[in-house]
Tab-separated table of C-alpha atoms (C1' of nucleotides) in Angstrom:
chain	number	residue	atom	x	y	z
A	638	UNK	CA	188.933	176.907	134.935
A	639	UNK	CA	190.621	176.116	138.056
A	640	UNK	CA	192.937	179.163	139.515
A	641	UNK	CA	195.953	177.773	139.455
A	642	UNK	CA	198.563	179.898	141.069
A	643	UNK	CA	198.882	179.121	144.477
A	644	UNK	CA	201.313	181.130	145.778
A	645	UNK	CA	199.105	184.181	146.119
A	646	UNK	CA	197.687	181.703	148.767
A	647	UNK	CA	201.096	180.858	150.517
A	648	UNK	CA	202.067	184.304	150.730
A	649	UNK	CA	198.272	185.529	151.729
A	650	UNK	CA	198.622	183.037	154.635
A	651	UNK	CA	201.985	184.100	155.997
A	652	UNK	CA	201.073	187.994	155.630
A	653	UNK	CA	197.684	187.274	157.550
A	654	UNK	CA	199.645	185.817	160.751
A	655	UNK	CA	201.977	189.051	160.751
A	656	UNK	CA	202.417	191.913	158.190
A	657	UNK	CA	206.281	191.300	156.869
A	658	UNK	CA	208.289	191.593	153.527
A	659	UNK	CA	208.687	189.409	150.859
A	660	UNK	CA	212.106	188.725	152.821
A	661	UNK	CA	210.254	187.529	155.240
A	662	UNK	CA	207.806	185.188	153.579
A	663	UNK	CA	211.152	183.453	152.092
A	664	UNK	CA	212.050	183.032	155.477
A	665	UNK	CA	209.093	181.697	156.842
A	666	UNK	CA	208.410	179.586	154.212
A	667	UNK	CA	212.518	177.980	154.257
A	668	UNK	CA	212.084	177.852	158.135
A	669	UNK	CA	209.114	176.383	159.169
A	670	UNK	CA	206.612	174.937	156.554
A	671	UNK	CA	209.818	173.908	154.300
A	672	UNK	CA	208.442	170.411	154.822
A	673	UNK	CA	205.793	170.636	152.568
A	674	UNK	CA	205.859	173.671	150.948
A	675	UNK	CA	208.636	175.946	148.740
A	676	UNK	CA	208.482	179.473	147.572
A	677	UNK	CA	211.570	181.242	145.831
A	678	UNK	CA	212.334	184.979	145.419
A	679	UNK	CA	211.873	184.992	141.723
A	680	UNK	CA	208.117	184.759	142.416
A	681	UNK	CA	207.593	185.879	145.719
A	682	UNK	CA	208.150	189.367	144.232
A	683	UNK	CA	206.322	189.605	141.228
A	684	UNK	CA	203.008	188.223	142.942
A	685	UNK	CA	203.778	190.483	145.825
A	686	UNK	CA	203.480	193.309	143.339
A	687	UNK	CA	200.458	191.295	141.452
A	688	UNK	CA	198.832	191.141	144.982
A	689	UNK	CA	199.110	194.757	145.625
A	690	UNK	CA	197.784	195.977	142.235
A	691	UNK	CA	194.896	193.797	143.080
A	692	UNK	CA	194.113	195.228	146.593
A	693	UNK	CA	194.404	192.046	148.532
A	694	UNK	CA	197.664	193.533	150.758
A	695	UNK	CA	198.726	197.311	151.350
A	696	UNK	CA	202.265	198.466	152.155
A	697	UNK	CA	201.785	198.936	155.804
A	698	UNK	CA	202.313	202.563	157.682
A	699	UNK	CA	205.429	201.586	159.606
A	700	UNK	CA	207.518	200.525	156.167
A	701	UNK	CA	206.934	204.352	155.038
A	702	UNK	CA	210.534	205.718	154.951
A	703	UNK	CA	212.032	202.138	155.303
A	704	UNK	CA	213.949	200.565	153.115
A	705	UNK	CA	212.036	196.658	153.717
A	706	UNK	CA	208.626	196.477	151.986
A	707	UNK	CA	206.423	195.498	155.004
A	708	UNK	CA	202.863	194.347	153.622
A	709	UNK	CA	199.805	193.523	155.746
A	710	UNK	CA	196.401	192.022	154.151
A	711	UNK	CA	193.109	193.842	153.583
A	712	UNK	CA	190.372	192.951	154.089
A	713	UNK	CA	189.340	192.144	150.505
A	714	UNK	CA	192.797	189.743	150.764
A	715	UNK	CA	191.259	188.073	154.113
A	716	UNK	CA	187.726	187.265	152.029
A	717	UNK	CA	189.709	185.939	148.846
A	718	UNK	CA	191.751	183.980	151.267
A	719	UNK	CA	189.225	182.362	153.349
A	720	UNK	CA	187.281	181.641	149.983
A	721	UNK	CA	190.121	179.685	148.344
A	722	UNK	CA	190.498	177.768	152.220
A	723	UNK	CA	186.729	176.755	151.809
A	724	UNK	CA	186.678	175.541	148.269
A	725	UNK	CA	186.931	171.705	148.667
A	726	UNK	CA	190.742	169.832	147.877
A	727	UNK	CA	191.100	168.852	144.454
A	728	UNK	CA	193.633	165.999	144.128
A	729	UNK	CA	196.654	167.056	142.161
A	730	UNK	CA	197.811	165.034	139.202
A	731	UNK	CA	200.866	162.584	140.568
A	732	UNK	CA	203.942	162.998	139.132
A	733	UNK	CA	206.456	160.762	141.210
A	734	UNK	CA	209.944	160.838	139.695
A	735	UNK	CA	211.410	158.320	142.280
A	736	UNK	CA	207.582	155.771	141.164
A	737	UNK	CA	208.876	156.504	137.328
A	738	UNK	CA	212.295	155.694	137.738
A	739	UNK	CA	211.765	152.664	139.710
A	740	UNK	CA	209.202	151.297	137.080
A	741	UNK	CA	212.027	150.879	134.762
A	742	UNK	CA	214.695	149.555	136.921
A	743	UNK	CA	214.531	146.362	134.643
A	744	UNK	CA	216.747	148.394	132.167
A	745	UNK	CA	220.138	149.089	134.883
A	746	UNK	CA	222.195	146.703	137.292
A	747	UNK	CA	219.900	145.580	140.054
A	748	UNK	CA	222.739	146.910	142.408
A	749	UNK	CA	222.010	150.103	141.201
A	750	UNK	CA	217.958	150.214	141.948
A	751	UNK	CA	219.021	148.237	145.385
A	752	UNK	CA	221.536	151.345	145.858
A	753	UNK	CA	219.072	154.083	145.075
A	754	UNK	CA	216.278	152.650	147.256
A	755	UNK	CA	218.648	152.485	149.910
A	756	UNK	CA	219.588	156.346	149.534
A	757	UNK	CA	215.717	156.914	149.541
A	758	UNK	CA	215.331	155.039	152.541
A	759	UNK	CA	217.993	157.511	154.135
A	760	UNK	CA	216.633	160.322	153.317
A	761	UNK	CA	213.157	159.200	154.875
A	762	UNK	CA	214.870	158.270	158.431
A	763	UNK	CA	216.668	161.560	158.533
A	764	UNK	CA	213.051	163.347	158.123
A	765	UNK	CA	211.287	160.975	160.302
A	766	UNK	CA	213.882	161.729	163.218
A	767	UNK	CA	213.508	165.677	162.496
A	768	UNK	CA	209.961	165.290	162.435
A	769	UNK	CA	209.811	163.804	165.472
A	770	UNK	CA	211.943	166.069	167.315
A	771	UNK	CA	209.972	169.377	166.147
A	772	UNK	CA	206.986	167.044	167.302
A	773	UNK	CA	208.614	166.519	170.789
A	774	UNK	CA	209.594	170.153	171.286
A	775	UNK	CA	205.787	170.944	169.685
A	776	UNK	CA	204.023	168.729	172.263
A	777	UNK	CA	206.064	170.241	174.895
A	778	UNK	CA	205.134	173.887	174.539
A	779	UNK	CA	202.589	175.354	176.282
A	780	UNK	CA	202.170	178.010	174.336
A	781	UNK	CA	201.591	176.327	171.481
A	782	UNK	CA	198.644	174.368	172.773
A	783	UNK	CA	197.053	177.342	173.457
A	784	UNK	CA	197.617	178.924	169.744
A	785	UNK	CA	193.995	178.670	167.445
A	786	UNK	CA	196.325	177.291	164.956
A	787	UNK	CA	197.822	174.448	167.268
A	788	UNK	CA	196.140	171.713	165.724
A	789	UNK	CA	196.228	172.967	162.126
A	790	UNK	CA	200.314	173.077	162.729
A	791	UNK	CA	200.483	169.786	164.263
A	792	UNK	CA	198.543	167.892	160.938
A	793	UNK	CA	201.118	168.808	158.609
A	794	UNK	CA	204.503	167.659	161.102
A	795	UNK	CA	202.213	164.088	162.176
A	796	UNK	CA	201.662	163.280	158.113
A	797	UNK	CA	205.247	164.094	157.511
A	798	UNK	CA	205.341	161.140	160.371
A	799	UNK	CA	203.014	158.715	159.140
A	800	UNK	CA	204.543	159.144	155.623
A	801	UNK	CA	207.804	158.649	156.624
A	802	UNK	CA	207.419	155.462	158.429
A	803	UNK	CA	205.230	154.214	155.577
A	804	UNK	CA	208.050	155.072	153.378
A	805	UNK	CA	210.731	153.803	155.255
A	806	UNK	CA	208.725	150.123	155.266
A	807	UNK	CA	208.086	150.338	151.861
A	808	UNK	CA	211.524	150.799	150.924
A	809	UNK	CA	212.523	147.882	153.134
A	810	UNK	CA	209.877	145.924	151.709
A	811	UNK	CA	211.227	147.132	148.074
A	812	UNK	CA	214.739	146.138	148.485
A	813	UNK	CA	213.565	142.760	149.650
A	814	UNK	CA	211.446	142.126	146.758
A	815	UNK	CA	213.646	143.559	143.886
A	816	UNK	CA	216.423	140.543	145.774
A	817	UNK	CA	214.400	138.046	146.125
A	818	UNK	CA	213.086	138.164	142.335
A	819	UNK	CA	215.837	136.659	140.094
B	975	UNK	CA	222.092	172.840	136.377
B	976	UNK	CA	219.966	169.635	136.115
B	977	UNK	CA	217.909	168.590	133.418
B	978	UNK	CA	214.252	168.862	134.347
B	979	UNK	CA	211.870	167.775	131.467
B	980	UNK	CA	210.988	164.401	132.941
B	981	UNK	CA	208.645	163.921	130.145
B	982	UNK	CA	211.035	163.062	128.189
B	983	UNK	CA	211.963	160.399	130.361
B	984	UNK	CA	208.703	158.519	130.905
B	985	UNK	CA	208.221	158.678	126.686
B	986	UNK	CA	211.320	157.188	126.389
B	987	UNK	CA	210.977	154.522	128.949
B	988	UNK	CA	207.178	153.746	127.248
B	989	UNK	CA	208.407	153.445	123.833
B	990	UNK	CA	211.805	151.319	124.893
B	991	UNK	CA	209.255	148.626	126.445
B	992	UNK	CA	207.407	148.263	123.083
B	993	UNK	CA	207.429	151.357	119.497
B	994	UNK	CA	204.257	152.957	119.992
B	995	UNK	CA	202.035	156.570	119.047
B	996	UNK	CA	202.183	159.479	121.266
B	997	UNK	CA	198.492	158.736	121.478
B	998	UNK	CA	199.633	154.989	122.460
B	999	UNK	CA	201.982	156.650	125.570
B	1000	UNK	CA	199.186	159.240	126.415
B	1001	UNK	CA	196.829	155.827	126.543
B	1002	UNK	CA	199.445	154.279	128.868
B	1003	UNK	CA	199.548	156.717	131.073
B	1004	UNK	CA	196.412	156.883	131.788
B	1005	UNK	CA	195.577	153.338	132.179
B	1006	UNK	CA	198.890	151.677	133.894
B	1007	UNK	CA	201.015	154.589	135.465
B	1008	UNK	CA	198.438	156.927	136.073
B	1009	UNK	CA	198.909	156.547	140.122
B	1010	UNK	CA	202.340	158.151	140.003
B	1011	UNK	CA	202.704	159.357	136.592
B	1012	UNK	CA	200.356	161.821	133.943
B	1013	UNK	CA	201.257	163.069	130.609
B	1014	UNK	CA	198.715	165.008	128.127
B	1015	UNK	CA	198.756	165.126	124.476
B	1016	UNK	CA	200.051	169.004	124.213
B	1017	UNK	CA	203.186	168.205	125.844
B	1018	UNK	CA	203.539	164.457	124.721
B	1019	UNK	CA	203.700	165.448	120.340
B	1020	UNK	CA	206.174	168.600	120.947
B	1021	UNK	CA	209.051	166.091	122.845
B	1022	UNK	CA	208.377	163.422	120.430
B	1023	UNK	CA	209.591	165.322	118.193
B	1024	UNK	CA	212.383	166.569	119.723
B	1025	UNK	CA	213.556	163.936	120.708
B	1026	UNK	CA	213.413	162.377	116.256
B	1027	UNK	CA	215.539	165.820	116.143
B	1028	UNK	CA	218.129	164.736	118.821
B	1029	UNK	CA	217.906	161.358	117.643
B	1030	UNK	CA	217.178	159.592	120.583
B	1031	UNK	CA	214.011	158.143	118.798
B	1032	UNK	CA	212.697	157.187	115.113
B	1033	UNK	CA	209.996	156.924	112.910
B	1034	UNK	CA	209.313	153.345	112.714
B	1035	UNK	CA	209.438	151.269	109.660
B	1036	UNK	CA	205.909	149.837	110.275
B	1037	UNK	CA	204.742	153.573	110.140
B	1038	UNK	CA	205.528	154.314	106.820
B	1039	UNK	CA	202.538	155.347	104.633
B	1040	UNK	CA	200.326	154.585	107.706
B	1041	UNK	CA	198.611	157.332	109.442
B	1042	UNK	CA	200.254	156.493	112.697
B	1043	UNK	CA	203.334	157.782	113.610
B	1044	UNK	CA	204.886	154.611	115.628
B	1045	UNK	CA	208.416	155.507	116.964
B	1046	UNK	CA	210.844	153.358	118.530
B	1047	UNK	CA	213.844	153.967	120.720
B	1048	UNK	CA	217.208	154.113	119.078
B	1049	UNK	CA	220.724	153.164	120.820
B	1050	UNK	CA	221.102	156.828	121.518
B	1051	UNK	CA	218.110	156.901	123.172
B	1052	UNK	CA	218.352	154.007	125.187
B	1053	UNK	CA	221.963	154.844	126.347
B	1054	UNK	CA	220.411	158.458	127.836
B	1055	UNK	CA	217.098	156.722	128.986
B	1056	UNK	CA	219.641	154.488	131.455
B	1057	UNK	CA	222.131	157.007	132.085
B	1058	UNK	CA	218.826	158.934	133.593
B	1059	UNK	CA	217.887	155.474	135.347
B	1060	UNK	CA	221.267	155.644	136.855
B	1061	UNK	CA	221.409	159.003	138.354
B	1062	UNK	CA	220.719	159.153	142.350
B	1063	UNK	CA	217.211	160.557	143.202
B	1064	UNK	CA	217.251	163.440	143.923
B	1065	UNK	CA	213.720	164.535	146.154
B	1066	UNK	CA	211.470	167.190	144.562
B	1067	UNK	CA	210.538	170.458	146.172
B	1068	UNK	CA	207.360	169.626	148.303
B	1069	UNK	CA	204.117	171.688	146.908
B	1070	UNK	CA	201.101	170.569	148.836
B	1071	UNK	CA	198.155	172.326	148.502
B	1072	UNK	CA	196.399	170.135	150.973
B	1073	UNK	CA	198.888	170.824	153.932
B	1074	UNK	CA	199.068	174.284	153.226
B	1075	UNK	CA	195.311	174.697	153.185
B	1076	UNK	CA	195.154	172.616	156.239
B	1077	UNK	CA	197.672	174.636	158.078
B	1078	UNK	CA	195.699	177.902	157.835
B	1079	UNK	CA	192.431	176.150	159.071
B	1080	UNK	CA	191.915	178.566	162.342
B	1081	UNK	CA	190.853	180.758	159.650
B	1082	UNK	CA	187.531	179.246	158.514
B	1083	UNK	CA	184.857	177.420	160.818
B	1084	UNK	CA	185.837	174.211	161.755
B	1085	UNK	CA	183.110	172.287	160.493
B	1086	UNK	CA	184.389	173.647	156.727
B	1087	UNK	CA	187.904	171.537	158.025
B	1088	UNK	CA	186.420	168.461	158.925
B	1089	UNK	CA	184.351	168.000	156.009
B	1090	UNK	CA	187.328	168.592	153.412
B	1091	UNK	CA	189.473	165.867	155.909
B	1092	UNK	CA	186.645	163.555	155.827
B	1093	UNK	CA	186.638	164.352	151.824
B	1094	UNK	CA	190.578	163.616	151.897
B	1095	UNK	CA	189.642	160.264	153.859
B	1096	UNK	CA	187.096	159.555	151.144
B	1097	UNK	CA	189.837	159.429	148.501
B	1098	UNK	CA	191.966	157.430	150.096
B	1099	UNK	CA	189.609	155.167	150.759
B	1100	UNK	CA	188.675	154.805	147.228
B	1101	UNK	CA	192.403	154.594	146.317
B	1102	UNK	CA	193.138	152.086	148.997
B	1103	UNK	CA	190.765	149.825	147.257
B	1104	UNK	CA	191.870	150.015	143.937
B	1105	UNK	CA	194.963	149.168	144.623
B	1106	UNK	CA	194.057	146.623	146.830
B	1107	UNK	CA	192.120	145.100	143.724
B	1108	UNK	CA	194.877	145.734	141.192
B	1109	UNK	CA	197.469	144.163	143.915
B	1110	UNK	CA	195.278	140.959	143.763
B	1111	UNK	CA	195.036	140.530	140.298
B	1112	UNK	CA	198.695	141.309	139.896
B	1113	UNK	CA	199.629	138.661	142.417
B	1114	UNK	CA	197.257	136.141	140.956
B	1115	UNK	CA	198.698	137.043	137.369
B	1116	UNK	CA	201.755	133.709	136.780
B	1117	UNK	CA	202.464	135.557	133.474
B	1118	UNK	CA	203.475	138.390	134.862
B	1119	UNK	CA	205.382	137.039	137.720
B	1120	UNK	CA	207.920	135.724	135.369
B	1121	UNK	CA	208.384	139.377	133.826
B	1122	UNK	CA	211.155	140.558	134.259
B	1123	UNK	CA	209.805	144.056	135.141
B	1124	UNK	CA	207.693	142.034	138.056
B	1125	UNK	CA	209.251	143.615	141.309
B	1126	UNK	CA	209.747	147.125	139.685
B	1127	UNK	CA	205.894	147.617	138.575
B	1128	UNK	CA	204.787	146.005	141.911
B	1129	UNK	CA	206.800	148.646	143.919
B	1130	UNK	CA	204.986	151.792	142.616
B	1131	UNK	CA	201.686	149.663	143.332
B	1132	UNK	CA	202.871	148.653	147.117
B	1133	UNK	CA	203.784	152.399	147.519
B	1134	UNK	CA	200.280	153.615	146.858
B	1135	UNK	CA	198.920	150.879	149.061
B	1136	UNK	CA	200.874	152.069	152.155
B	1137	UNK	CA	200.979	155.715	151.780
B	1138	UNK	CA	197.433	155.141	151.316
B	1139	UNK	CA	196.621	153.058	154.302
B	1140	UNK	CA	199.082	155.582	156.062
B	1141	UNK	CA	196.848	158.673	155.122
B	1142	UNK	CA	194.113	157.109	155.830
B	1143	UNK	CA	195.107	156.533	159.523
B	1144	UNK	CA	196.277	160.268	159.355
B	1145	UNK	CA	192.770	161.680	158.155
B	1146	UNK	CA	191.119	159.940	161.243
B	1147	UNK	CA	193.424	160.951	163.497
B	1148	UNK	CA	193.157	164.778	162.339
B	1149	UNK	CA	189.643	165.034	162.382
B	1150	UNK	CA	190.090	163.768	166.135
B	1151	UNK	CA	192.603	166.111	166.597
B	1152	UNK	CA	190.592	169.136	165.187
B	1153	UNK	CA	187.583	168.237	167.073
B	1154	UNK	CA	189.084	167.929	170.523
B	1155	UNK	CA	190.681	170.998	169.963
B	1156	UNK	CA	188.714	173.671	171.597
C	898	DA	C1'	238.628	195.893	153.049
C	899	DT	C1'	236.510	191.634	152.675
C	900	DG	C1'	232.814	188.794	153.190
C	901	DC	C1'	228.298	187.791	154.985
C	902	DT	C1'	223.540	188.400	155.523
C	903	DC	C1'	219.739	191.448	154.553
C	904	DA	C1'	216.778	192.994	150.917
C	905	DT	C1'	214.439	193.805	146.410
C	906	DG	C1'	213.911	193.102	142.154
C	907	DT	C1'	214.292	191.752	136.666
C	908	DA	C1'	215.090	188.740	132.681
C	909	DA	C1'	215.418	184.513	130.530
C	910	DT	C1'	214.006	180.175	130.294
C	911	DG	C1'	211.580	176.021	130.764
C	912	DA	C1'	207.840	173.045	131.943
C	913	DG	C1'	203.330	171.895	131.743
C	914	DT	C1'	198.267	172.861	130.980
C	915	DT	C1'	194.333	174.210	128.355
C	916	DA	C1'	192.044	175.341	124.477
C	917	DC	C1'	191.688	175.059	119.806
C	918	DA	C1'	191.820	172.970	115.075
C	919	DT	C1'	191.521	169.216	112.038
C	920	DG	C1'	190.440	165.015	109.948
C	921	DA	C1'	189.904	159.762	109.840
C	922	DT	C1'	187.541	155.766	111.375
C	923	DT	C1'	184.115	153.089	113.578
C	924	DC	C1'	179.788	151.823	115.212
C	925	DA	C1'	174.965	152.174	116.300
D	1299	DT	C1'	173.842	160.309	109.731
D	1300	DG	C1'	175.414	161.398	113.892
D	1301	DA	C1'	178.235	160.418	117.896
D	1302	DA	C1'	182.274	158.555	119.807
D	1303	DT	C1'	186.820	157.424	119.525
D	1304	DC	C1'	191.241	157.499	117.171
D	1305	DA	C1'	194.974	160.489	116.020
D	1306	DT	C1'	198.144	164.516	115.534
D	1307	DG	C1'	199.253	168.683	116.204
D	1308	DT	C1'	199.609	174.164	117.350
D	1309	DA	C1'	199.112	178.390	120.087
D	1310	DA	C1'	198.475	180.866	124.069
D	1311	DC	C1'	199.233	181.042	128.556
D	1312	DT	C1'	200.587	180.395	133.325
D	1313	DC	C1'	203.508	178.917	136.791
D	1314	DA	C1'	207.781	178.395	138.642
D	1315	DT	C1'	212.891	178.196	138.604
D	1316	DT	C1'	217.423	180.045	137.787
D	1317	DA	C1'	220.512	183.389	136.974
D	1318	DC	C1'	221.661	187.947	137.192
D	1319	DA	C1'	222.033	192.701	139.091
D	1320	DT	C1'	222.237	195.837	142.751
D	1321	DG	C1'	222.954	197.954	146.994
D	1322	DA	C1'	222.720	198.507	152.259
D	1323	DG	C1'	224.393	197.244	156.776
D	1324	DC	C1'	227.334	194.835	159.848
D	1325	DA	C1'	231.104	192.184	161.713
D	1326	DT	C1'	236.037	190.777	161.808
DNA sequence: ATGCTCATGTAATGAGTTACATGATTCA
DNA sequence: TGAATCATGTAACTCATTACATGAGCAT
């Protein structure tokens, strides 16, 4: 069977750029990869702990005496890590509520669906333009370009991109359709 | 706080169209909404019968004595099925395992990258043409054409089309990325 | 002194998956 | 007669979310 919980892997990842608290991690996770991926406290925690009992992090020197909980990976938690980043993608099963809804729009007003599609299409130019500007201010750092993980932080912020503006035309092309059909 | 068992949804919305098994809805699933939408059988009998206990369903006439359990929607049902239908969309918290993986890919040897992109590309490839195939046949179907669910199961289909073609493009441009990348 | 952010955690709950159990029917 | 499919269900488990509780530190 398949491990399932993956945010030992989130949280292995952030602690392996920089030893930091669970605070932290939160943080990290609202700030910057927010786009594609969520954590909350609630479990951030109790896998901390789960991590720790396991050996993959260690409460690091310089949180001795502290009140934050600073954690930095072993080097058992680097192996398990780099394992689960070599073990090939396995598709997750789909489940889009937005695909589900719309399937059914038969059943309410057409105004309704039309309205809906164009709150989706909305929300998908509001990301597109923040996408675009963390790409801009991205592409203009030279710092970044020089990071190992440069290109591995662009992919993520150029599919948020491409799937916005696919979006965006699909809903277009949606909202036509759903008119156009009597 | 909102209600989150969509299952519940997508049974009702398969049994409004026509009264059917939970075996019939986990057959469904698979075979027409299986893109965007999966069910299995151990959560599929539990809310069927939940939702006999709130009503929002019964045992069919046509079921009695019979070995099948058939259920149809009642009024009940269908009222809460729309009032669900109604409700704006409201975007899910993004989980993907892909990106994530992606993100941390300075950590393994780049080859190991590439070949889970050109994987990734693989699928969507596959995908693309499936669609592609079911797009055709849908378009060449007059029947359903005069349906009058016609633009809202075509949308779900046109979505996987272009956020496949739209991945696709991604993929290729990653792997460039990735290799250029010293 | 009031409110905000920092910071860590626990408990309850819910959603969904997987594995298991059972028996009927159909077809080769 | 044996395998595959039809058909319904339960139990155990895991993952994740939400709500709750608590307290420190800092600014106004």
């Amino acid at each position: 069977m398949a491990i399932k919980n993956k945010t030992r892997y989130a949280i292995l990842g952030v602690i392996s750029m920089k030893p930091c608290s669970g605070y932290d991690i939160k943080k990290f996770c609202d700030k910057t990869i927010s786009h594609f991926w969520n954590e909350n406290f609630g479990h951030i925690y109790p896998v901390l702990s789960q991590l720790e009992k396991e050996g993959l992090i260690n409460l690091s020197d310089s949180s001795e005496g502290c009140k934050r909980k600073i954690y930095e990976i072993t080097d058992k938690g680097r192996k398990e890590f780099c394992e689960w980043l070599m073990q090939p993608f396995e598709p997750q099963p789909p489940r889009s509520e937005l695909l589900l809804k719309l399937s059914f729009g038969n059943y309410i007003p057409k105004e309704n669906v039309i309205e809906m599609m164009k709150e989706v299409k909305k929300i998908h130019e509001s990301k597109l333009k923040e996408y675009k500007q963390m790409e801009e201010s991205f592409l203009n750092d030279e710092n970044a370009k020089k990071h190992p993980q440069y290109a591995y932080w662009l992919a993520p912020l150029r599919y948020g991109i491409v799937a916005s503006e696919a979006a965006l035309k699909w809903c277009e092309e949606t909202i036509e359709n759903i008119i156009r059909h009597e």
